[in-house]
mmCIF file of C-alpha atoms and ligand atoms in Angstrom:
data_model
loop_
_atom_site.group_PDB
_atom_site.id
_atom_site.type_symbol
_atom_site.label_atom_id
_atom_site.label_comp_id
_atom_site.label_asym_id
_atom_site.label_seq_id
_atom_site.Cartn_x
_atom_site.Cartn_y
_atom_site.Cartn_z
ATOM 1 C CA MET X 19 -10.463 15.486 3.249
ATOM 2 C CA ASN X 20 -9.038 12.028 2.057
ATOM 3 C CA LEU X 21 -9.822 11.473 -1.429
ATOM 4 C CA GLU X 22 -8.826 7.721 -1.556
ATOM 5 C CA LEU X 23 -9.706 6.028 -4.191
ATOM 6 C CA ARG X 24 -6.565 3.964 -4.880
ATOM 7 C CA SER X 25 -8.204 0.568 -3.023
ATOM 8 C CA ASP X 26 -11.049 -0.471 -1.213
ATOM 9 C CA THR X 27 -8.321 -1.705 1.169
ATOM 10 C CA PHE X 28 -7.587 1.397 2.432
ATOM 11 C CA THR X 29 -10.648 1.336 5.006
ATOM 12 C CA LYS X 30 -9.555 2.123 8.743
ATOM 13 C CA PRO X 31 -11.654 0.611 11.242
ATOM 14 C CA THR X 32 -14.572 2.581 12.562
ATOM 15 C CA LEU X 33 -14.844 2.817 16.942
ATOM 16 C CA GLU X 34 -17.726 -0.084 16.531
ATOM 17 C CA MET X 35 -15.372 -2.520 14.868
ATOM 18 C CA LEU X 36 -12.564 -1.527 16.944
ATOM 19 C CA GLU X 37 -14.632 -1.854 20.322
ATOM 20 C CA ALA X 38 -15.615 -5.206 18.997
ATOM 21 C CA MET X 39 -12.054 -6.033 18.341
ATOM 22 C CA PHE X 40 -10.600 -5.410 22.060
ATOM 23 C CA THR X 41 -13.732 -6.740 23.970
ATOM 24 C CA ALA X 42 -13.092 -10.174 21.972
ATOM 25 C CA LYS X 43 -12.796 -13.436 23.708
ATOM 26 C CA VAL X 44 -9.361 -15.036 22.543
ATOM 27 C CA GLY X 45 -7.295 -18.178 22.894
ATOM 28 C CA ASP X 46 -4.442 -19.852 20.917
ATOM 29 C CA ASP X 47 -5.638 -20.502 17.576
ATOM 30 C CA VAL X 48 -2.893 -23.148 16.256
ATOM 31 C CA PHE X 49 -4.408 -25.277 19.360
ATOM 32 C CA GLU X 50 -7.698 -24.483 18.002
ATOM 33 C CA GLU X 51 -8.997 -22.767 20.931
ATOM 34 C CA ASP X 52 -9.667 -19.243 20.018
ATOM 35 C CA GLU X 53 -13.295 -19.130 20.098
ATOM 36 C CA THR X 54 -13.736 -15.812 17.757
ATOM 37 C CA THR X 55 -11.870 -17.186 15.245
ATOM 38 C CA ILE X 56 -13.817 -20.641 15.185
ATOM 39 C CA ALA X 57 -17.102 -18.471 15.420
ATOM 40 C CA LEU X 58 -16.063 -16.135 12.797
ATOM 41 C CA GLU X 59 -14.951 -19.493 10.558
ATOM 42 C CA ASN X 60 -17.981 -20.561 11.077
ATOM 43 C CA LYS X 61 -20.325 -18.086 10.451
ATOM 44 C CA ALA X 62 -18.890 -17.442 6.840
ATOM 45 C CA ALA X 63 -19.078 -21.323 6.317
ATOM 46 C CA THR X 64 -22.804 -20.899 6.932
ATOM 47 C CA ILE X 65 -23.540 -17.965 5.162
ATOM 48 C CA PHE X 66 -22.279 -20.093 1.962
ATOM 49 C CA GLY X 67 -23.396 -23.541 3.071
ATOM 50 C CA TYR X 68 -20.101 -25.285 3.680
ATOM 51 C CA GLU X 69 -19.070 -27.410 6.174
ATOM 52 C CA ALA X 70 -15.723 -25.563 7.465
ATOM 53 C CA GLY X 71 -13.397 -22.055 7.133
ATOM 54 C CA LEU X 72 -10.213 -21.165 7.432
ATOM 55 C CA PHE X 73 -9.138 -17.800 9.084
ATOM 56 C CA CYS X 74 -6.104 -16.493 7.311
ATOM 57 C CA MET X 75 -4.196 -13.160 7.191
ATOM 58 C CA SER X 76 -4.579 -12.300 3.583
ATOM 59 C CA GLY X 77 -6.547 -13.117 0.346
ATOM 60 C CA THR X 78 -3.444 -14.489 -1.608
ATOM 61 C CA MET X 79 -2.856 -16.923 1.188
ATOM 62 C CA THR X 80 -6.089 -18.489 1.476
ATOM 63 C CA ASN X 81 -5.772 -18.387 -2.734
ATOM 64 C CA GLN X 82 -2.768 -19.729 -2.446
ATOM 65 C CA ILE X 83 -3.564 -22.544 0.170
ATOM 66 C CA ALA X 84 -6.742 -23.438 -1.948
ATOM 67 C CA ILE X 85 -4.564 -23.818 -4.958
ATOM 68 C CA LYS X 86 -1.783 -26.013 -2.910
ATOM 69 C CA CYS X 87 -4.509 -28.299 -1.590
ATOM 70 C CA HIS X 88 -6.362 -28.946 -4.773
ATOM 71 C CA THR X 89 -3.274 -29.862 -6.815
ATOM 72 C CA GLN X 90 -0.198 -31.901 -7.242
ATOM 73 C CA PRO X 91 3.320 -30.996 -8.398
ATOM 74 C CA SER X 92 3.182 -30.590 -12.537
ATOM 75 C CA ASP X 93 -0.450 -30.299 -12.601
ATOM 76 C CA GLU X 94 -2.341 -27.233 -13.917
ATOM 77 C CA VAL X 95 -4.820 -24.661 -13.075
ATOM 78 C CA ILE X 96 -7.023 -22.967 -15.994
ATOM 79 C CA CYS X 97 -7.746 -19.050 -15.561
ATOM 80 C CA ASP X 98 -8.469 -15.996 -17.265
ATOM 81 C CA ALA X 99 -5.014 -13.946 -17.837
ATOM 82 C CA LEU X 100 -6.485 -11.100 -15.679
ATOM 83 C CA SER X 101 -6.675 -13.257 -12.447
ATOM 84 C CA HIS X 102 -5.062 -12.067 -9.344
ATOM 85 C CA ILE X 103 -4.187 -15.808 -8.584
ATOM 86 C CA TYR X 104 -1.774 -15.469 -11.844
ATOM 87 C CA LEU X 105 -1.265 -11.330 -11.754
ATOM 88 C CA TYR X 106 -0.965 -10.166 -8.320
ATOM 89 C CA GLU X 107 0.410 -13.374 -5.919
ATOM 90 C CA GLY X 108 4.066 -12.737 -6.928
ATOM 91 C CA GLY X 109 4.106 -15.967 -9.522
ATOM 92 C CA GLY X 110 3.186 -18.206 -6.166
ATOM 93 C CA ILE X 111 1.188 -20.806 -8.008
ATOM 94 C CA ALA X 112 4.935 -21.653 -9.358
ATOM 95 C CA SER X 113 6.748 -21.349 -6.280
ATOM 96 C CA ASN X 114 4.293 -22.608 -3.808
ATOM 97 C CA SER X 115 2.790 -25.537 -5.640
ATOM 98 C CA LEU X 116 5.016 -26.341 -8.435
ATOM 99 C CA VAL X 117 1.763 -26.128 -10.900
ATOM 100 C CA SER X 118 1.968 -24.649 -14.588
ATOM 101 C CA THR X 119 -1.256 -21.939 -15.392
ATOM 102 C CA GLN X 120 -3.401 -22.174 -18.586
ATOM 103 C CA LEU X 121 -4.672 -18.851 -19.293
ATOM 104 C CA LEU X 122 -7.533 -18.091 -21.036
ATOM 105 C CA ASN X 123 -8.858 -14.446 -22.721
ATOM 106 C CA GLY X 124 -12.349 -14.117 -21.251
ATOM 107 C CA ASP X 125 -14.677 -10.929 -21.600
ATOM 108 C CA ARG X 126 -13.397 -8.499 -18.613
ATOM 109 C CA GLY X 127 -11.916 -11.588 -17.028
ATOM 110 C CA ARG X 128 -14.928 -13.864 -16.983
ATOM 111 C CA ILE X 129 -14.074 -17.226 -19.015
ATOM 112 C CA THR X 130 -16.694 -19.528 -20.355
ATOM 113 C CA ALA X 131 -17.379 -23.637 -20.141
ATOM 114 C CA THR X 132 -16.790 -23.852 -24.015
ATOM 115 C CA GLN X 133 -13.294 -21.899 -23.247
ATOM 116 C CA ILE X 134 -12.359 -24.271 -20.521
ATOM 117 C CA GLU X 135 -13.251 -26.941 -22.457
ATOM 118 C CA ASP X 136 -10.860 -26.080 -25.223
ATOM 119 C CA VAL X 137 -7.917 -26.530 -23.372
ATOM 120 C CA ILE X 138 -8.494 -29.123 -21.122
ATOM 121 C CA LYS X 139 -5.554 -31.566 -21.607
ATOM 122 C CA GLN X 140 -5.902 -34.927 -23.243
ATOM 123 C CA ASP X 141 -4.455 -37.812 -20.873
ATOM 124 C CA ASN X 142 -1.106 -38.233 -22.878
ATOM 125 C CA VAL X 143 2.289 -38.102 -21.082
ATOM 126 C CA HIS X 144 3.063 -34.762 -23.061
ATOM 127 C CA TYR X 145 0.431 -32.463 -21.030
ATOM 128 C CA PRO X 146 0.167 -31.671 -17.504
ATOM 129 C CA ILE X 147 -3.181 -32.663 -15.784
ATOM 130 C CA SER X 148 -5.602 -30.146 -16.024
ATOM 131 C CA LYS X 149 -6.608 -30.369 -12.100
ATOM 132 C CA LEU X 150 -7.974 -26.770 -11.307
ATOM 133 C CA VAL X 151 -10.277 -24.187 -12.680
ATOM 134 C CA SER X 152 -10.176 -20.953 -10.778
ATOM 135 C CA LEU X 153 -12.763 -18.323 -11.056
ATOM 136 C CA GLU X 154 -13.020 -14.695 -9.797
ATOM 137 C CA ASN X 155 -15.994 -12.728 -8.987
ATOM 138 C CA THR X 156 -15.797 -9.735 -8.976
ATOM 139 C CA VAL X 157 -13.462 -9.617 -11.606
ATOM 140 C CA ASN X 158 -10.742 -6.579 -10.264
ATOM 141 C CA LYS X 159 -8.569 -6.180 -13.466
ATOM 142 C CA GLY X 160 -11.663 -6.677 -15.297
ATOM 143 C CA GLY X 161 -13.450 -3.380 -13.687
ATOM 144 C CA GLY X 162 -15.412 -5.322 -11.041
ATOM 145 C CA SER X 163 -17.286 -7.517 -13.421
ATOM 146 C CA ILE X 164 -19.903 -10.285 -12.621
ATOM 147 C CA TYR X 165 -20.205 -13.745 -13.423
ATOM 148 C CA ASP X 166 -23.411 -15.059 -14.810
ATOM 149 C CA PHE X 167 -24.464 -17.893 -12.510
ATOM 150 C CA ASN X 168 -25.408 -19.896 -15.650
ATOM 151 C CA GLU X 169 -22.129 -20.023 -16.844
ATOM 152 C CA ILE X 170 -20.748 -21.105 -13.555
ATOM 153 C CA LYS X 171 -22.960 -23.799 -13.399
ATOM 154 C CA LYS X 172 -21.829 -25.017 -17.021
ATOM 155 C CA ILE X 173 -18.081 -24.734 -15.778
ATOM 156 C CA LYS X 174 -19.079 -26.717 -12.708
ATOM 157 C CA THR X 175 -20.701 -29.570 -14.589
ATOM 158 C CA LEU X 176 -17.536 -29.631 -17.028
ATOM 159 C CA CYS X 177 -15.395 -29.650 -14.004
ATOM 160 C CA ALA X 178 -17.369 -32.752 -12.696
ATOM 161 C CA THR X 179 -17.152 -34.758 -15.933
ATOM 162 C CA HIS X 180 -13.289 -34.026 -15.814
ATOM 163 C CA LYS X 181 -12.511 -34.464 -12.514
ATOM 164 C CA MET X 182 -11.484 -31.251 -11.780
ATOM 165 C CA ALA X 183 -11.786 -28.847 -9.045
ATOM 166 C CA LEU X 184 -13.507 -25.550 -9.185
ATOM 167 C CA HIS X 185 -12.178 -22.564 -7.063
ATOM 168 C CA LEU X 186 -13.464 -19.391 -6.472
ATOM 169 C CA ASP X 187 -11.530 -16.150 -5.449
ATOM 170 C CA GLY X 188 -14.446 -14.110 -4.169
ATOM 171 C CA ALA X 189 -12.272 -11.377 -2.420
ATOM 172 C CA ARG X 190 -15.159 -9.112 -3.574
ATOM 173 C CA LEU X 191 -18.069 -11.666 -3.993
ATOM 174 C CA PHE X 192 -20.479 -10.085 -1.490
ATOM 175 C CA ASN X 193 -19.821 -7.024 -3.884
ATOM 176 C CA ALA X 194 -21.645 -9.404 -6.579
ATOM 177 C CA LEU X 195 -23.931 -10.393 -4.182
ATOM 178 C CA VAL X 196 -25.821 -7.519 -3.059
ATOM 179 C CA GLU X 197 -26.274 -6.466 -6.984
ATOM 180 C CA THR X 198 -27.768 -9.722 -8.172
ATOM 181 C CA HIS X 199 -29.185 -10.744 -5.170
ATOM 182 C CA GLU X 200 -28.341 -14.333 -5.776
ATOM 183 C CA ASN X 201 -28.136 -16.946 -2.792
ATOM 184 C CA PRO X 202 -24.629 -17.475 -1.226
ATOM 185 C CA THR X 203 -25.388 -21.263 -0.545
ATOM 186 C CA ASP X 204 -26.069 -21.362 -4.402
ATOM 187 C CA PHE X 205 -22.535 -20.563 -4.513
ATOM 188 C CA GLY X 206 -21.470 -22.985 -2.037
ATOM 189 C CA GLN X 207 -22.997 -25.630 -4.168
ATOM 190 C CA GLU X 208 -20.993 -24.935 -7.643
ATOM 191 C CA PHE X 209 -17.367 -24.500 -5.901
ATOM 192 C CA ASP X 210 -15.231 -26.856 -4.420
ATOM 193 C CA SER X 211 -13.565 -23.701 -2.413
ATOM 194 C CA ILE X 212 -14.587 -20.032 -2.315
ATOM 195 C CA SER X 213 -11.716 -17.432 -0.908
ATOM 196 C CA ILE X 214 -13.454 -14.200 0.568
ATOM 197 C CA CYS X 215 -12.032 -10.861 1.708
ATOM 198 C CA LEU X 216 -12.675 -9.321 4.912
ATOM 199 C CA SER X 217 -10.393 -6.310 4.397
ATOM 200 C CA LYS X 218 -11.989 -4.897 0.752
ATOM 201 C CA GLY X 219 -15.137 -3.542 0.731
ATOM 202 C CA LEU X 220 -16.292 -5.018 4.174
ATOM 203 C CA GLY X 221 -13.570 -2.679 6.139
ATOM 204 C CA SER X 222 -12.028 -5.216 8.011
ATOM 205 C CA PRO X 223 -8.352 -4.140 8.811
ATOM 206 C CA MET X 224 -7.453 -7.502 7.499
ATOM 207 C CA GLY X 225 -8.173 -11.060 6.725
ATOM 208 C CA SER X 226 -9.406 -13.784 4.544
ATOM 209 C CA VAL X 227 -11.683 -16.671 4.685
ATOM 210 C CA LEU X 228 -11.075 -20.541 2.954
ATOM 211 C CA LEU X 229 -14.744 -21.891 2.672
ATOM 212 C CA GLY X 230 -14.544 -26.078 1.823
ATOM 213 C CA THR X 231 -15.167 -29.218 3.230
ATOM 214 C CA LYS X 232 -14.323 -30.157 6.795
ATOM 215 C CA GLU X 233 -11.524 -32.799 5.128
ATOM 216 C CA PHE X 234 -10.505 -29.628 2.521
ATOM 217 C CA ILE X 235 -9.915 -27.140 5.792
ATOM 218 C CA LYS X 236 -8.262 -29.618 7.605
ATOM 219 C CA GLN X 237 -5.353 -30.189 4.740
ATOM 220 C CA ALA X 238 -5.668 -26.178 4.187
ATOM 221 C CA ARG X 239 -4.658 -25.696 8.064
ATOM 222 C CA ARG X 240 -1.604 -27.966 7.513
ATOM 223 C CA VAL X 241 -0.417 -25.658 4.585
ATOM 224 C CA ARG X 242 -1.262 -22.448 6.429
ATOM 225 C CA LYS X 243 1.271 -23.595 9.120
ATOM 226 C CA ARG X 244 3.905 -24.935 6.949
ATOM 227 C CA LEU X 245 3.648 -21.101 5.446
ATOM 228 C CA GLY X 246 4.110 -19.691 8.583
ATOM 229 C CA GLY X 247 0.582 -18.715 8.871
ATOM 230 C CA GLY X 248 -0.759 -20.258 11.752
ATOM 231 C CA TRP X 249 -1.379 -17.392 14.579
ATOM 232 C CA ARG X 250 -2.231 -17.399 18.172
ATOM 233 C CA GLN X 251 -5.122 -14.874 19.749
ATOM 234 C CA SER X 252 -6.202 -14.409 16.022
ATOM 235 C CA GLY X 253 -9.704 -13.346 17.595
ATOM 236 C CA TYR X 254 -8.824 -9.595 18.005
ATOM 237 C CA LEU X 255 -9.113 -9.590 14.276
ATOM 238 C CA ALA X 256 -11.482 -12.284 13.534
ATOM 239 C CA ALA X 257 -13.914 -10.124 15.846
ATOM 240 C CA ALA X 258 -13.374 -7.335 13.107
ATOM 241 C CA GLY X 259 -14.418 -10.177 10.297
ATOM 242 C CA ILE X 260 -17.624 -11.070 12.081
ATOM 243 C CA PHE X 261 -18.479 -7.098 12.875
ATOM 244 C CA ALA X 262 -17.770 -6.137 9.466
ATOM 245 C CA LEU X 263 -20.098 -9.605 8.056
ATOM 246 C CA ASP X 264 -22.547 -8.273 10.463
ATOM 247 C CA HIS X 265 -22.865 -4.723 9.502
ATOM 248 C CA ASN X 266 -20.895 -3.623 6.059
ATOM 249 C CA ILE X 267 -22.642 -6.062 3.584
ATOM 250 C CA ASN X 268 -25.912 -4.421 2.732
ATOM 251 C CA ARG X 269 -24.052 -1.315 2.382
ATOM 252 C CA LEU X 270 -21.797 -2.186 -0.468
ATOM 253 C CA LYS X 271 -24.521 -0.818 -2.438
ATOM 254 C CA GLU X 272 -23.587 2.655 -2.005
ATOM 255 C CA ASP X 273 -20.499 2.044 -3.034
ATOM 256 C CA HIS X 274 -21.640 0.661 -6.302
ATOM 257 C CA ARG X 275 -23.776 3.749 -6.859
ATOM 258 C CA ARG X 276 -20.985 6.325 -6.129
ATOM 259 C CA ALA X 277 -18.615 4.288 -8.689
ATOM 260 C CA LYS X 278 -21.390 5.010 -11.463
ATOM 261 C CA GLU X 279 -21.463 8.657 -10.488
ATOM 262 C CA LEU X 280 -17.600 8.892 -10.596
ATOM 263 C CA ALA X 281 -17.813 7.175 -14.165
ATOM 264 C CA THR X 282 -19.785 10.149 -15.315
ATOM 265 C CA ILE X 283 -17.833 12.644 -13.263
ATOM 266 C CA PHE X 284 -14.297 11.451 -14.949
ATOM 267 C CA ALA X 285 -16.100 10.860 -18.470
ATOM 268 C CA ALA X 286 -16.402 14.679 -19.046
ATOM 269 C CA LEU X 287 -12.645 14.859 -18.604
ATOM 270 C CA PRO X 288 -11.069 15.500 -22.309
ATOM 271 C CA GLU X 289 -8.156 12.957 -21.627
ATOM 272 C CA VAL X 290 -10.836 9.985 -21.156
ATOM 273 C CA ILE X 291 -11.828 8.198 -23.845
ATOM 274 C CA ASN X 292 -13.301 5.391 -22.588
ATOM 275 C CA ILE X 293 -14.983 4.154 -19.143
ATOM 276 C CA LEU X 294 -15.502 0.059 -18.658
ATOM 277 C CA PRO X 295 -19.407 -0.222 -17.995
ATOM 278 C CA VAL X 296 -19.192 0.074 -13.677
ATOM 279 C CA ASP X 297 -20.915 -3.248 -12.670
ATOM 280 C CA THR X 298 -19.613 -2.743 -8.855
ATOM 281 C CA ASN X 299 -17.194 -0.452 -6.836
ATOM 282 C CA ILE X 300 -14.391 -0.336 -9.547
ATOM 283 C CA VAL X 301 -14.269 2.102 -12.068
ATOM 284 C CA ILE X 302 -11.533 1.653 -14.853
ATOM 285 C CA PHE X 303 -10.890 4.353 -17.407
ATOM 286 C CA GLU X 304 -8.950 4.800 -20.456
ATOM 287 C CA LEU X 305 -7.120 8.164 -21.636
ATOM 288 C CA ASP X 306 -6.338 9.255 -24.921
ATOM 289 C CA HIS X 307 -2.808 7.415 -25.891
ATOM 290 C CA GLN X 308 -1.358 10.865 -25.677
ATOM 291 C CA TYR X 309 -1.293 10.629 -22.120
ATOM 292 C CA ILE X 310 0.596 8.094 -19.671
ATOM 293 C CA SER X 311 -1.498 6.442 -16.894
ATOM 294 C CA THR X 312 1.040 7.364 -14.439
ATOM 295 C CA ASP X 313 1.544 11.172 -15.146
ATOM 296 C CA PHE X 314 -2.228 11.502 -15.143
ATOM 297 C CA VAL X 315 -2.241 9.895 -11.544
ATOM 298 C CA THR X 316 0.141 12.485 -10.588
ATOM 299 C CA LYS X 317 -1.896 14.864 -11.521
ATOM 300 C CA LEU X 318 -4.965 14.047 -10.106
ATOM 301 C CA ASN X 319 -2.604 13.491 -7.045
ATOM 302 C CA LYS X 320 -1.773 17.106 -6.808
ATOM 303 C CA LYS X 321 -5.473 17.718 -6.967
ATOM 304 C CA GLY X 322 -5.948 15.897 -3.732
ATOM 305 C CA ILE X 323 -7.500 12.859 -5.594
ATOM 306 C CA LYS X 324 -5.380 9.334 -5.089
ATOM 307 C CA THR X 325 -6.290 6.666 -7.800
ATOM 308 C CA SER X 326 -4.082 4.091 -9.381
ATOM 309 C CA PRO X 327 -2.182 3.293 -12.336
ATOM 310 C CA PHE X 328 -4.009 -0.044 -14.318
ATOM 311 C CA GLY X 329 -1.574 -0.392 -17.204
ATOM 312 C CA LYS X 330 -0.277 2.281 -19.378
ATOM 313 C CA HIS X 331 -3.271 4.330 -20.363
ATOM 314 C CA HIS X 332 -5.633 3.047 -17.703
ATOM 315 C CA ILE X 333 -6.485 4.167 -14.462
ATOM 316 C CA ARG X 334 -8.378 2.286 -11.692
ATOM 317 C CA LEU X 335 -10.961 3.862 -8.950
ATOM 318 C CA VAL X 336 -12.549 1.869 -6.230
ATOM 319 C CA THR X 337 -15.025 3.092 -4.093
ATOM 320 C CA HIS X 338 -15.426 1.845 -0.508
ATOM 321 C CA LEU X 339 -16.766 2.688 3.190
ATOM 322 C CA ASP X 340 -14.672 5.747 4.033
ATOM 323 C CA PHE X 341 -15.539 7.294 0.630
ATOM 324 C CA GLY X 342 -19.246 8.788 1.076
ATOM 325 C CA ASP X 343 -21.012 11.576 -0.624
ATOM 326 C CA ILE X 344 -19.181 14.182 1.006
ATOM 327 C CA GLU X 345 -16.141 13.135 -0.836
ATOM 328 C CA LEU X 346 -18.194 12.162 -3.919
ATOM 329 C CA GLU X 347 -18.697 15.845 -4.237
ATOM 330 C CA ALA X 348 -14.984 17.015 -3.759
ATOM 331 C CA CYS X 349 -14.326 14.980 -6.462
ATOM 332 C CA ARG X 350 -16.986 16.506 -8.656
ATOM 333 C CA GLU X 351 -16.106 20.090 -7.893
ATOM 334 C CA ILE X 352 -11.905 19.063 -8.537
ATOM 335 C CA ILE X 353 -12.845 17.465 -11.984
ATOM 336 C CA GLU X 354 -15.205 20.086 -13.025
ATOM 337 C CA LYS X 355 -12.310 22.358 -12.908
ATOM 338 C CA MET X 356 -9.896 20.410 -14.577
ATOM 339 C CA LYS X 357 -12.057 20.308 -17.689
HETATM 340 C C1 PLP D 426 -7.473 -8.102 -2.872
HETATM 341 C C2 PLP D 426 -7.664 -9.381 -3.589
HETATM 342 C C3 PLP D 426 -7.147 -10.633 -3.351
HETATM 343 C C4 PLP D 426 -6.285 -10.753 -2.087
HETATM 344 O O1 PLP D 426 -5.378 -9.982 -1.580
HETATM 345 P P1 PLP D 426 -4.617 -9.683 -0.369
HETATM 346 O O2 PLP D 426 -3.912 -8.515 -0.791
HETATM 347 O O3 PLP D 426 -3.439 -10.677 -0.532
HETATM 348 O O4 PLP D 426 -5.503 -9.689 0.628
HETATM 349 C C5 PLP D 426 -7.484 -11.605 -3.976
HETATM 350 N N1 PLP D 426 -8.200 -11.655 -5.032
HETATM 351 C C6 PLP D 426 -8.739 -10.443 -5.538
HETATM 352 C C7 PLP D 426 -9.397 -10.334 -6.957
HETATM 353 C C8 PLP D 426 -8.080 -9.271 -4.634
HETATM 354 O O5 PLP D 426 -8.863 -8.227 -5.305
#
């Protein structure tokens, strides 16, 4: 049995998804003639009430393209210090967009309008121009934490006042939406752009869609080509994305339930001193500081449970489509014996 809890990216396509892929109608997407890719882009745009979408190979690519399109060299982007765009995209903010980063320390990765307001630069030659605010929902490094929509609205108002764009790294936005029952089109109203991932909890083998106005997506398409991201018969992959949006959103709730159960199971281990609140499909726990996370991950791995070190004393578990109740019970048995 594969007790894979390192990431929700490990899921493999089901036979039904594969069938949707190999029967897809395709064309050349650089010529904008791949009808399945166009259908995916329109579908994702419609869900959030946007004019247009752009299918890309990864969430890193959609985030980086968005940052490039919203800024000019030497502007700055304001984001939380735990942000994926800052921590896990290879320093791309600096190298792709020549933009500097103003970090904030939010609550489990969630920043407030007040915090942002305090760091917006005045119009003065000393400062970079604050041009973009980027939020993440749910926050990966915050343990799958969910933004309060009222705070998002306040941030949007602030951005409008200061002529700043607002981007959302929504790699796991659907995980938030199934919990809060908020309307995706409300998110479309507040953000100038959103990137969603198809390859996380939704179970596609790859892919992300960037959403925005027609004009924004036209510019994004140009940046994607320049990065080498123009692709041809991408409809085979887009078909997996369409299948994921049609079938795999509501079931994210089950991942959240299993994540909560895993938290209870792991909390019983003597080495574990703290577990972050489990809001969605991510569990982050802290070891007593005499234990090092990489060693403990190795120990769990030997027992058959794959997890990720997440800092010196923290470990992350992520539930997903290929981790069901049978896997959960197997974990429970293994952990019981380790107590
Ligand atoms: C996974 C992830 C991304 C995109 O990562 P890719 O591996 O490039 O698809 C972006 N933001 C967050 C919060 C993520 O978890």
